[in-house]
PDB file of C-alpha atoms in Angstrom:
ATOM      1  CA  UNK W   1    -176.199 132.406 158.412  1.00 89.00           C
ATOM      2  CA  UNK W   2    -176.429 129.731 161.081  1.00 97.00           C
ATOM      3  CA  UNK W   3    -173.560 127.295 161.546  1.00 97.00           C
ATOM      4  CA  UNK W   4    -174.253 123.695 162.572  1.00 98.00           C
ATOM      5  CA  UNK W   5    -171.678 122.919 165.267  1.00 98.00           C
ATOM      6  CA  UNK W   6    -171.231 120.897 168.442  1.00 98.00           C
ATOM      7  CA  UNK W   7    -172.859 122.222 171.591  1.00 98.00           C
ATOM      8  CA  UNK W   8    -169.451 122.821 173.171  1.00 98.00           C
ATOM      9  CA  UNK W   9    -168.428 124.919 170.183  1.00 98.00           C
ATOM     10  CA  UNK W  10    -171.724 126.827 170.150  1.00 98.00           C
ATOM     11  CA  UNK W  11    -171.393 127.816 173.805  1.00 98.00           C
ATOM     12  CA  UNK W  12    -167.673 128.486 173.505  1.00 98.00           C
ATOM     13  CA  UNK W  13    -168.202 130.843 170.579  1.00 98.00           C
ATOM     14  CA  UNK W  14    -171.259 132.696 171.820  1.00 98.00           C
ATOM     15  CA  UNK W  15    -171.479 132.806 175.629  1.00 98.00           C
ATOM     16  CA  UNK W  16    -168.940 135.023 177.360  1.00 98.00           C
ATOM     17  CA  UNK W  17    -168.363 135.995 180.968  1.00 98.00           C
ATOM     18  CA  UNK W  18    -170.503 138.964 181.946  1.00 98.00           C
ATOM     19  CA  UNK W  19    -173.056 138.447 179.141  1.00 98.00           C
ATOM     20  CA  UNK W  20    -176.779 138.976 179.420  1.00 98.00           C
ATOM     21  CA  UNK W  21    -178.166 135.541 178.575  1.00 98.00           C
ATOM     22  CA  UNK W  22    -181.777 134.578 177.877  1.00 98.00           C
ATOM     23  CA  UNK W  23    -182.774 130.913 177.939  1.00 98.00           C
ATOM     24  CA  UNK W  24    -186.398 130.675 176.878  1.00 98.00           C
ATOM     25  CA  UNK W  25    -188.953 127.924 176.409  1.00 97.00           C
ATOM     26  CA  UNK W  26    -192.380 128.012 177.993  1.00 93.00           C
ATOM     27  CA  UNK W  27    -193.330 124.738 179.738  1.00 93.00           C
ATOM     28  CA  UNK W  28    -191.546 122.685 177.062  1.00 96.00           C
ATOM     29  CA  UNK W  29    -188.380 123.062 174.984  1.00 98.00           C
ATOM     30  CA  UNK W  30    -186.399 124.437 177.941  1.00 98.00           C
ATOM     31  CA  UNK W  31    -182.699 124.274 176.892  1.00 98.00           C
ATOM     32  CA  UNK W  32    -181.334 122.175 179.756  1.00 98.00           C
ATOM     33  CA  UNK W  33    -178.460 120.580 177.824  1.00 98.00           C
ATOM     34  CA  UNK W  34    -177.223 123.994 176.689  1.00 98.00           C
ATOM     35  CA  UNK W  35    -177.489 125.385 180.205  1.00 98.00           C
ATOM     36  CA  UNK W  36    -175.425 122.484 181.503  1.00 98.00           C
ATOM     37  CA  UNK W  37    -172.760 123.203 178.898  1.00 98.00           C
ATOM     38  CA  UNK W  38    -172.618 126.816 180.093  1.00 98.00           C
ATOM     39  CA  UNK W  39    -171.957 125.475 183.603  1.00 98.00           C
ATOM     40  CA  UNK W  40    -169.324 123.006 182.362  1.00 98.00           C
ATOM     41  CA  UNK W  41    -167.464 125.773 180.562  1.00 98.00           C
ATOM     42  CA  UNK W  42    -167.360 127.786 183.769  1.00 98.00           C
ATOM     43  CA  UNK W  43    -169.069 130.946 182.565  1.00 98.00           C
ATOM     44  CA  UNK W  44    -169.352 133.595 185.266  1.00 98.00           C
ATOM     45  CA  UNK W  45    -171.053 136.920 186.019  1.00 98.00           C
ATOM     46  CA  UNK W  46    -173.990 136.182 183.731  1.00 98.00           C
ATOM     47  CA  UNK W  47    -177.115 138.312 183.882  1.00 98.00           C
ATOM     48  CA  UNK W  48    -179.887 135.793 183.334  1.00 98.00           C
ATOM     49  CA  UNK W  49    -183.207 136.639 181.684  1.00 98.00           C
ATOM     50  CA  UNK W  50    -186.211 134.335 181.555  1.00 98.00           C
ATOM     51  CA  UNK W  51    -189.966 134.711 181.810  1.00 96.00           C
ATOM     52  CA  UNK W  52    -190.345 131.674 184.065  1.00 94.00           C
ATOM     53  CA  UNK W  53    -187.042 130.650 185.661  1.00 96.00           C
ATOM     54  CA  UNK W  54    -187.338 127.168 187.059  1.00 95.00           C
ATOM     55  CA  UNK W  55    -184.916 124.306 187.682  1.00 98.00           C
ATOM     56  CA  UNK W  56    -182.363 125.242 185.003  1.00 98.00           C
ATOM     57  CA  UNK W  57    -181.852 128.707 186.433  1.00 98.00           C
ATOM     58  CA  UNK W  58    -181.797 127.246 189.954  1.00 98.00           C
ATOM     59  CA  UNK W  59    -178.801 125.210 188.781  1.00 98.00           C
ATOM     60  CA  UNK W  60    -177.037 128.174 187.163  1.00 98.00           C
ATOM     61  CA  UNK W  61    -177.596 130.322 190.243  1.00 98.00           C
ATOM     62  CA  UNK W  62    -176.495 127.529 192.581  1.00 98.00           C
ATOM     63  CA  UNK W  63    -173.119 127.089 190.873  1.00 98.00           C
ATOM     64  CA  UNK W  64    -172.440 130.824 191.106  1.00 98.00           C
ATOM     65  CA  UNK W  65    -172.679 131.528 187.374  1.00 98.00           C
ATOM     66  CA  UNK W  66    -175.185 134.376 187.774  1.00 98.00           C
ATOM     67  CA  UNK W  67    -174.757 137.912 189.073  1.00 98.00           C
ATOM     68  CA  UNK W  68    -178.386 138.837 188.476  1.00 98.00           C
ATOM     69  CA  UNK W  69    -181.702 137.807 186.975  1.00 98.00           C
ATOM     70  CA  UNK W  70    -184.620 139.542 185.241  1.00 98.00           C
ATOM     71  CA  UNK W  71    -187.782 137.446 185.409  1.00 98.00           C
ATOM     72  CA  UNK W  72    -191.547 137.383 185.798  1.00 95.00           C
ATOM     73  CA  UNK W  73    -192.055 134.269 187.961  1.00 91.00           C
ATOM     74  CA  UNK W  74    -189.633 131.961 189.686  1.00 95.00           C
ATOM     75  CA  UNK W  75    -190.368 128.554 191.143  1.00 96.00           C
ATOM     76  CA  UNK W  76    -190.373 124.790 190.712  1.00 97.00           C
ATOM     77  CA  UNK W  77    -193.652 124.437 188.772  1.00 93.00           C
ATOM     78  CA  UNK W  78    -196.198 122.325 190.579  1.00 92.00           C
ATOM     79  CA  UNK W  79    -193.816 121.745 193.501  1.00 97.00           C
ATOM     80  CA  UNK W  80    -192.722 124.944 195.281  1.00 96.00           C
ATOM     81  CA  UNK W  81    -189.701 127.152 195.752  1.00 96.00           C
ATOM     82  CA  UNK W  82    -186.375 127.207 193.957  1.00 98.00           C
ATOM     83  CA  UNK W  83    -184.069 126.618 196.908  1.00 98.00           C
ATOM     84  CA  UNK W  84    -180.810 127.679 195.260  1.00 98.00           C
ATOM     85  CA  UNK W  85    -182.496 130.885 194.078  1.00 98.00           C
ATOM     86  CA  UNK W  86    -183.807 131.549 197.592  1.00 98.00           C
ATOM     87  CA  UNK W  87    -180.417 130.814 199.169  1.00 98.00           C
ATOM     88  CA  UNK W  88    -178.747 133.334 196.874  1.00 98.00           C
ATOM     89  CA  UNK W  89    -181.302 136.058 197.610  1.00 97.00           C
ATOM     90  CA  UNK W  90    -181.663 135.416 201.340  1.00 98.00           C
ATOM     91  CA  UNK W  91    -178.105 134.346 202.261  1.00 98.00           C
ATOM     92  CA  UNK W  92    -175.956 135.485 199.305  1.00 98.00           C
ATOM     93  CA  UNK W  93    -174.799 131.886 198.700  1.00 98.00           C
ATOM     94  CA  UNK W  94    -172.815 131.152 196.642  1.00 98.00           C
ATOM     95  CA  UNK W  95    -172.837 134.869 195.757  1.00 98.00           C
ATOM     96  CA  UNK W  96    -175.283 137.792 195.943  1.00 98.00           C
ATOM     97  CA  UNK W  97    -177.924 137.877 193.222  1.00 98.00           C
ATOM     98  CA  UNK W  98    -179.423 141.067 191.808  1.00 98.00           C
ATOM     99  CA  UNK W  99    -183.073 140.566 190.861  1.00 97.00           C
ATOM    100  CA  UNK W 100    -185.517 142.538 188.706  1.00 98.00           C
ATOM    101  CA  UNK W 101    -189.085 141.241 188.727  1.00 97.00           C
ATOM    102  CA  UNK W 102    -191.739 141.972 186.104  1.00 97.00           C
ATOM    103  CA  UNK W 103    -195.109 140.655 185.003  1.00 96.00           C
ATOM    104  CA  UNK W 104    -195.387 138.092 182.203  1.00 96.00           C
ATOM    105  CA  UNK W 105    -196.971 140.744 179.980  1.00 96.00           C
ATOM    106  CA  UNK W 106    -194.124 143.181 180.558  1.00 98.00           C
ATOM    107  CA  UNK W 107    -191.472 140.561 179.784  1.00 98.00           C
ATOM    108  CA  UNK W 108    -193.218 139.483 176.583  1.00 98.00           C
ATOM    109  CA  UNK W 109    -193.587 143.085 175.442  1.00 98.00           C
ATOM    110  CA  UNK W 110    -189.970 143.849 176.360  1.00 98.00           C
ATOM    111  CA  UNK W 111    -188.745 140.958 174.205  1.00 98.00           C
ATOM    112  CA  UNK W 112    -190.912 142.171 171.338  1.00 98.00           C
ATOM    113  CA  UNK W 113    -189.494 145.676 171.690  1.00 98.00           C
ATOM    114  CA  UNK W 114    -185.990 144.272 171.627  1.00 98.00           C
ATOM    115  CA  UNK W 115    -186.785 142.254 168.511  1.00 98.00           C
ATOM    116  CA  UNK W 116    -188.064 145.453 166.855  1.00 98.00           C
ATOM    117  CA  UNK W 117    -184.905 147.375 167.900  1.00 98.00           C
ATOM    118  CA  UNK W 118    -186.955 149.739 170.057  1.00 98.00           C
ATOM    119  CA  UNK W 119    -185.592 151.164 173.341  1.00 98.00           C
ATOM    120  CA  UNK W 120    -188.621 150.309 175.474  1.00 98.00           C
ATOM    121  CA  UNK W 121    -192.018 148.635 175.501  1.00 98.00           C
ATOM    122  CA  UNK W 122    -195.361 150.139 176.469  1.00 97.00           C
ATOM    123  CA  UNK W 123    -198.343 148.212 177.778  1.00 97.00           C
ATOM    124  CA  UNK W 124    -201.559 148.534 179.715  1.00 95.00           C
ATOM    125  CA  UNK W 125    -200.292 146.902 182.847  1.00 93.00           C
ATOM    126  CA  UNK W 126    -199.280 147.254 186.492  1.00 95.00           C
ATOM    127  CA  UNK W 127    -202.501 149.127 187.283  1.00 90.00           C
ATOM    128  CA  UNK W 128    -203.001 148.767 191.016  1.00 89.00           C
ATOM    129  CA  UNK W 129    -199.904 146.569 191.329  1.00 92.00           C
ATOM    130  CA  UNK W 130    -197.056 147.020 193.815  1.00 93.00           C
ATOM    131  CA  UNK W 131    -194.170 145.963 191.562  1.00 95.00           C
ATOM    132  CA  UNK W 132    -193.518 149.563 190.368  1.00 95.00           C
ATOM    133  CA  UNK W 133    -192.820 150.463 194.009  1.00 94.00           C
ATOM    134  CA  UNK W 134    -189.856 148.074 194.158  1.00 95.00           C
ATOM    135  CA  UNK W 135    -188.704 148.041 190.525  1.00 97.00           C
ATOM    136  CA  UNK W 136    -187.379 151.405 189.275  1.00 97.00           C
ATOM    137  CA  UNK W 137    -187.339 150.056 185.704  1.00 97.00           C
ATOM    138  CA  UNK W 138    -191.128 150.131 185.601  1.00 98.00           C
ATOM    139  CA  UNK W 139    -192.069 153.639 184.578  1.00 97.00           C
ATOM    140  CA  UNK W 140    -194.970 155.352 182.826  1.00 96.00           C
ATOM    141  CA  UNK W 141    -195.412 157.330 179.625  1.00 97.00           C
ATOM    142  CA  UNK W 142    -198.298 159.438 178.398  1.00 97.00           C
ATOM    143  CA  UNK W 143    -199.664 158.698 174.934  1.00 97.00           C
ATOM    144  CA  UNK W 144    -199.183 161.853 172.811  1.00 97.00           C
ATOM    145  CA  UNK W 145    -202.398 161.091 170.911  1.00 98.00           C
ATOM    146  CA  UNK W 146    -204.901 160.120 173.601  1.00 97.00           C
ATOM    147  CA  UNK W 147    -203.346 161.272 176.870  1.00 97.00           C
ATOM    148  CA  UNK W 148    -203.600 157.733 178.269  1.00 96.00           C
ATOM    149  CA  UNK W 149    -200.948 156.854 180.849  1.00 96.00           C
ATOM    150  CA  UNK W 150    -199.235 153.550 179.998  1.00 97.00           C
ATOM    151  CA  UNK W 151    -196.621 151.397 181.688  1.00 97.00           C
ATOM    152  CA  UNK W 152    -193.141 151.389 180.142  1.00 98.00           C
ATOM    153  CA  UNK W 153    -190.271 148.911 180.602  1.00 98.00           C
ATOM    154  CA  UNK W 154    -186.816 148.707 178.966  1.00 98.00           C
ATOM    155  CA  UNK W 155    -186.483 146.504 175.902  1.00 98.00           C
ATOM    156  CA  UNK W 156    -184.748 143.176 176.462  1.00 98.00           C
ATOM    157  CA  UNK W 157    -181.664 142.908 174.240  1.00 98.00           C
ATOM    158  CA  UNK W 158    -179.654 139.835 175.302  1.00 98.00           C
ATOM    159  CA  UNK W 159    -176.066 139.324 174.260  1.00 98.00           C
ATOM    160  CA  UNK W 160    -177.085 135.742 173.526  1.00 98.00           C
ATOM    161  CA  UNK W 161    -180.366 133.839 173.522  1.00 98.00           C
ATOM    162  CA  UNK W 162    -180.433 130.054 173.913  1.00 98.00           C
ATOM    163  CA  UNK W 163    -183.463 127.919 173.011  1.00 98.00           C
ATOM    164  CA  UNK W 164    -184.317 124.315 172.196  1.00 98.00           C
ATOM    165  CA  UNK W 165    -186.436 123.306 169.187  1.00 98.00           C
ATOM    166  CA  UNK W 166    -187.685 120.194 167.454  1.00 97.00           C
ATOM    167  CA  UNK W 167    -185.891 120.365 164.122  1.00 97.00           C
ATOM    168  CA  UNK W 168    -183.417 122.273 161.981  1.00 98.00           C
ATOM    169  CA  UNK W 169    -182.612 121.728 158.342  1.00 97.00           C
ATOM    170  CA  UNK W 170    -179.076 121.547 156.984  1.00 97.00           C
ATOM    171  CA  UNK W 171    -179.130 125.250 156.130  1.00 97.00           C
ATOM    172  CA  UNK W 172    -179.808 126.173 159.755  1.00 97.00           C
ATOM    173  CA  UNK W 173    -183.494 127.061 159.503  1.00 97.00           C
ATOM    174  CA  UNK W 174    -185.265 126.049 162.731  1.00 98.00           C
ATOM    175  CA  UNK W 175    -188.786 124.690 163.316  1.00 97.00           C
ATOM    176  CA  UNK W 176    -190.550 125.140 166.663  1.00 97.00           C
ATOM    177  CA  UNK W 177    -193.885 123.373 167.228  1.00 96.00           C
ATOM    178  CA  UNK W 178    -196.352 123.383 170.100  1.00 95.00           C
ATOM    179  CA  UNK W 179    -196.242 126.182 172.678  1.00 95.00           C
ATOM    180  CA  UNK W 180    -194.040 128.743 170.952  1.00 93.00           C
ATOM    181  CA  UNK W 181    -193.755 131.137 173.895  1.00 94.00           C
ATOM    182  CA  UNK W 182    -191.340 134.025 173.272  1.00 97.00           C
ATOM    183  CA  UNK W 183    -188.591 132.002 171.603  1.00 97.00           C
ATOM    184  CA  UNK W 184    -188.892 133.887 168.318  1.00 98.00           C
ATOM    185  CA  UNK W 185    -188.798 137.320 169.941  1.00 98.00           C
ATOM    186  CA  UNK W 186    -185.947 136.332 172.255  1.00 98.00           C
ATOM    187  CA  UNK W 187    -183.817 135.149 169.325  1.00 98.00           C
ATOM    188  CA  UNK W 188    -184.575 138.209 167.185  1.00 98.00           C
ATOM    189  CA  UNK W 189    -183.796 140.533 170.103  1.00 98.00           C
ATOM    190  CA  UNK W 190    -180.365 138.997 170.749  1.00 98.00           C
ATOM    191  CA  UNK W 191    -176.963 139.800 169.295  1.00 98.00           C
ATOM    192  CA  UNK W 192    -176.196 136.067 169.046  1.00 98.00           C
ATOM    193  CA  UNK W 193    -178.261 132.907 169.410  1.00 98.00           C
ATOM    194  CA  UNK W 194    -177.845 129.181 170.016  1.00 98.00           C
ATOM    195  CA  UNK W 195    -180.528 126.648 169.118  1.00 98.00           C
ATOM    196  CA  UNK W 196    -180.266 123.018 170.193  1.00 98.00           C
ATOM    197  CA  UNK W 197    -182.521 120.622 168.284  1.00 98.00           C
ATOM    198  CA  UNK W 198    -183.867 117.092 168.470  1.00 98.00           C
ATOM    199  CA  UNK W 199    -183.208 116.408 164.791  1.00 97.00           C
ATOM    200  CA  UNK W 200    -181.406 117.812 161.777  1.00 97.00           C
ATOM    201  CA  UNK W 201    -183.398 117.001 158.642  1.00 96.00           C
ATOM    202  CA  UNK W 202    -183.331 117.691 154.924  1.00 96.00           C
ATOM    203  CA  UNK W 203    -186.645 119.588 154.933  1.00 94.00           C
ATOM    204  CA  UNK W 204    -188.749 121.199 157.653  1.00 93.00           C
ATOM    205  CA  UNK W 205    -192.063 119.764 156.589  1.00 83.00           C
ATOM    206  CA  UNK W 206    -194.804 119.246 157.294  1.00 72.00           C
ATOM    207  CA  UNK W 207    -195.031 122.041 159.889  1.00 72.00           C
ATOM    208  CA  UNK W 208    -198.061 121.942 162.149  1.00 83.00           C
ATOM    209  CA  UNK W 209    -200.601 124.779 162.363  1.00 84.00           C
ATOM    210  CA  UNK W 210    -199.160 125.836 165.740  1.00 89.00           C
ATOM    211  CA  UNK W 211    -195.551 126.335 164.713  1.00 94.00           C
ATOM    212  CA  UNK W 212    -193.003 128.853 163.522  1.00 95.00           C
ATOM    213  CA  UNK W 213    -189.787 128.811 161.513  1.00 96.00           C
ATOM    214  CA  UNK W 214    -186.738 130.829 162.492  1.00 97.00           C
ATOM    215  CA  UNK W 215    -184.765 131.559 159.318  1.00 97.00           C
ATOM    216  CA  UNK W 216    -181.094 130.696 159.181  1.00 98.00           C
ATOM    217  CA  UNK W 217    -180.090 134.363 159.020  1.00 97.00           C
ATOM    218  CA  UNK W 218    -181.639 134.961 162.472  1.00 97.00           C
ATOM    219  CA  UNK W 219    -179.682 132.145 164.164  1.00 98.00           C
ATOM    220  CA  UNK W 220    -175.963 132.063 164.981  1.00 98.00           C
ATOM    221  CA  UNK W 221    -175.356 128.413 165.921  1.00 98.00           C
ATOM    222  CA  UNK W 222    -177.357 125.187 165.736  1.00 98.00           C
ATOM    223  CA  UNK W 223    -176.369 122.086 167.709  1.00 98.00           C
ATOM    224  CA  UNK W 224    -177.884 118.602 167.411  1.00 98.00           C
ATOM    225  CA  UNK W 225    -178.688 117.524 170.990  1.00 98.00           C
ATOM    226  CA  UNK W 226    -181.430 114.853 171.156  1.00 98.00           C
ATOM    227  CA  UNK W 227    -183.191 114.949 174.513  1.00 98.00           C
ATOM    228  CA  UNK W 228    -181.752 118.400 175.159  1.00 98.00           C
ATOM    229  CA  UNK W 229    -184.925 119.752 176.790  1.00 98.00           C
ATOM    230  CA  UNK W 230    -185.202 117.011 179.440  1.00 98.00           C
ATOM    231  CA  UNK W 231    -186.680 117.104 182.117  1.00 98.00           C
ATOM    232  CA  UNK W 232    -189.063 119.503 180.390  1.00 98.00           C
ATOM    233  CA  UNK W 233    -190.814 118.060 177.369  1.00 97.00           C
ATOM    234  CA  UNK W 234    -190.356 118.419 173.631  1.00 97.00           C
ATOM    235  CA  UNK W 235    -193.733 118.410 171.902  1.00 95.00           C
ATOM    236  CA  UNK W 236    -193.947 115.348 169.663  1.00 94.00           C
ATOM    237  CA  UNK W 237    -190.793 113.738 171.053  1.00 96.00           C
ATOM    238  CA  UNK W 238    -190.966 113.001 174.805  1.00 97.00           C
ATOM    239  CA  UNK W 239    -193.038 113.967 177.861  1.00 97.00           C
ATOM    240  CA  UNK W 240    -192.198 116.104 180.851  1.00 97.00           C
ATOM    241  CA  UNK W 241    -190.580 114.229 183.737  1.00 97.00           C
ATOM    242  CA  UNK W 242    -192.782 115.232 186.642  1.00 97.00           C
ATOM    243  CA  UNK W 243    -190.784 112.895 188.871  1.00 97.00           C
ATOM    244  CA  UNK W 244    -187.634 114.911 188.233  1.00 97.00           C
ATOM    245  CA  UNK W 245    -189.296 118.188 189.206  1.00 97.00           C
ATOM    246  CA  UNK W 246    -190.553 116.588 192.427  1.00 98.00           C
ATOM    247  CA  UNK W 247    -187.151 115.038 193.135  1.00 98.00           C
ATOM    248  CA  UNK W 248    -185.356 118.333 192.559  1.00 98.00           C
ATOM    249  CA  UNK W 249    -187.060 119.853 195.601  1.00 98.00           C
ATOM    250  CA  UNK W 250    -185.115 117.539 197.908  1.00 98.00           C
ATOM    251  CA  UNK W 251    -181.850 117.713 195.945  1.00 98.00           C
ATOM    252  CA  UNK W 252    -181.754 121.508 195.909  1.00 98.00           C
ATOM    253  CA  UNK W 253    -182.720 122.085 199.563  1.00 97.00           C
ATOM    254  CA  UNK W 254    -179.239 121.184 200.784  1.00 97.00           C
ATOM    255  CA  UNK W 255    -176.067 122.817 199.499  1.00 98.00           C
ATOM    256  CA  UNK W 256    -174.037 119.607 199.692  1.00 98.00           C
ATOM    257  CA  UNK W 257    -176.595 117.425 197.916  1.00 98.00           C
ATOM    258  CA  UNK W 258    -176.951 120.090 195.239  1.00 98.00           C
ATOM    259  CA  UNK W 259    -173.188 120.319 194.718  1.00 98.00           C
ATOM    260  CA  UNK W 260    -172.869 116.535 194.513  1.00 98.00           C
ATOM    261  CA  UNK W 261    -175.703 116.354 191.954  1.00 98.00           C
ATOM    262  CA  UNK W 262    -174.088 119.040 189.806  1.00 98.00           C
ATOM    263  CA  UNK W 263    -170.744 117.248 189.834  1.00 98.00           C
ATOM    264  CA  UNK W 264    -172.233 113.907 188.810  1.00 98.00           C
ATOM    265  CA  UNK W 265    -174.863 115.067 186.327  1.00 98.00           C
ATOM    266  CA  UNK W 266    -173.359 118.235 184.851  1.00 98.00           C
ATOM    267  CA  UNK W 267    -169.623 118.677 185.413  1.00 98.00           C
ATOM    268  CA  UNK W 268    -168.790 114.993 184.850  1.00 98.00           C
ATOM    269  CA  UNK W 269    -171.439 114.513 182.141  1.00 97.00           C
ATOM    270  CA  UNK W 270    -171.691 115.243 178.411  1.00 97.00           C
ATOM    271  CA  UNK W 271    -174.367 116.591 176.067  1.00 97.00           C
ATOM    272  CA  UNK W 272    -174.676 113.090 174.620  1.00 96.00           C
ATOM    273  CA  UNK W 273    -176.044 111.895 177.959  1.00 97.00           C
ATOM    274  CA  UNK W 274    -179.332 113.654 177.183  1.00 97.00           C
ATOM    275  CA  UNK W 275    -179.927 111.315 174.236  1.00 96.00           C
ATOM    276  CA  UNK W 276    -181.251 108.559 176.508  1.00 95.00           C
ATOM    277  CA  UNK W 277    -184.215 110.794 177.305  1.00 93.00           C
ATOM    278  CA  UNK W 278    -185.125 111.396 173.652  1.00 91.00           C
ATOM    279  CA  UNK W 279    -188.258 109.620 172.483  1.00 72.00           C
ATOM    280  CA  UNK W 280    -189.108 108.182 169.130  1.00 55.00           C
ATOM    281  CA  UNK W 281    -189.272 110.457 166.132  1.00 55.00           C
ATOM    282  CA  UNK W 282    -192.731 111.902 165.513  1.00 45.00           C
ATOM    283  CA  UNK W 283    -194.902 109.953 163.093  1.00 39.00           C
ATOM    284  CA  UNK W 284    -194.690 111.176 159.518  1.00 39.00           C
ATOM    285  CA  UNK W 285    -197.828 112.478 157.879  1.00 32.00           C
ATOM    286  CA  UNK W 286    -199.400 110.140 155.349  1.00 27.00           C
TER     287      UNK W 286
END
């Protein structure tokens, strides 16, 4: 059953050097505060997994926390490249980075296979694509019933998955609303999981039609971190900071400006600093 703990305790108990770590959240609910705590605690040699690595993974790569990354798209959405990611791949700074690229469909299916405790996922994909030429983990299988040739990729089974959500109750059940992405599958596929939330409430109601509940037994640790998805948005709580994404392009281009930003805003900061970005609580239903 999930334990409600501080973010420092959640990361300290669940994220270990050398782990495969997934931090999911599609467009919103990206777990920035938790990622910063991983950096503060000095975790190293992590193998990062994420469908759409953006600024958070740029930061983890730039501080040298990552030895590799499995992903299906990488960039600063709406702006351009991830400069710390590019520096690691092109110049091995601050360390070499192993990369394994997939399609969105393959990543989603691989998470689902991991959640179902299956060894691999099959899909109708990669037809006419070049990724199989450069990724040896994209293979093919023949359906024993129809003879159809399908793509096959290894299941994703993280050591720990980290997500952000809107609310948790005092028993550790978690409510996610809005774009749900692959958060559910990523948590169910993992050995351990951390969920940071905007609020801890007595009851998780009323859930919206586009929502899901992760039961307490599927979650390892819950931490109350208001604003913990900033600069991404938390549906119903605060908007995306487009200005931050634009500003990051200049910050991350230069190694020195990046390092100075990390020191001021991550290493010398606290999870509580995210609270200033949290918006008002969502309006209660009549």
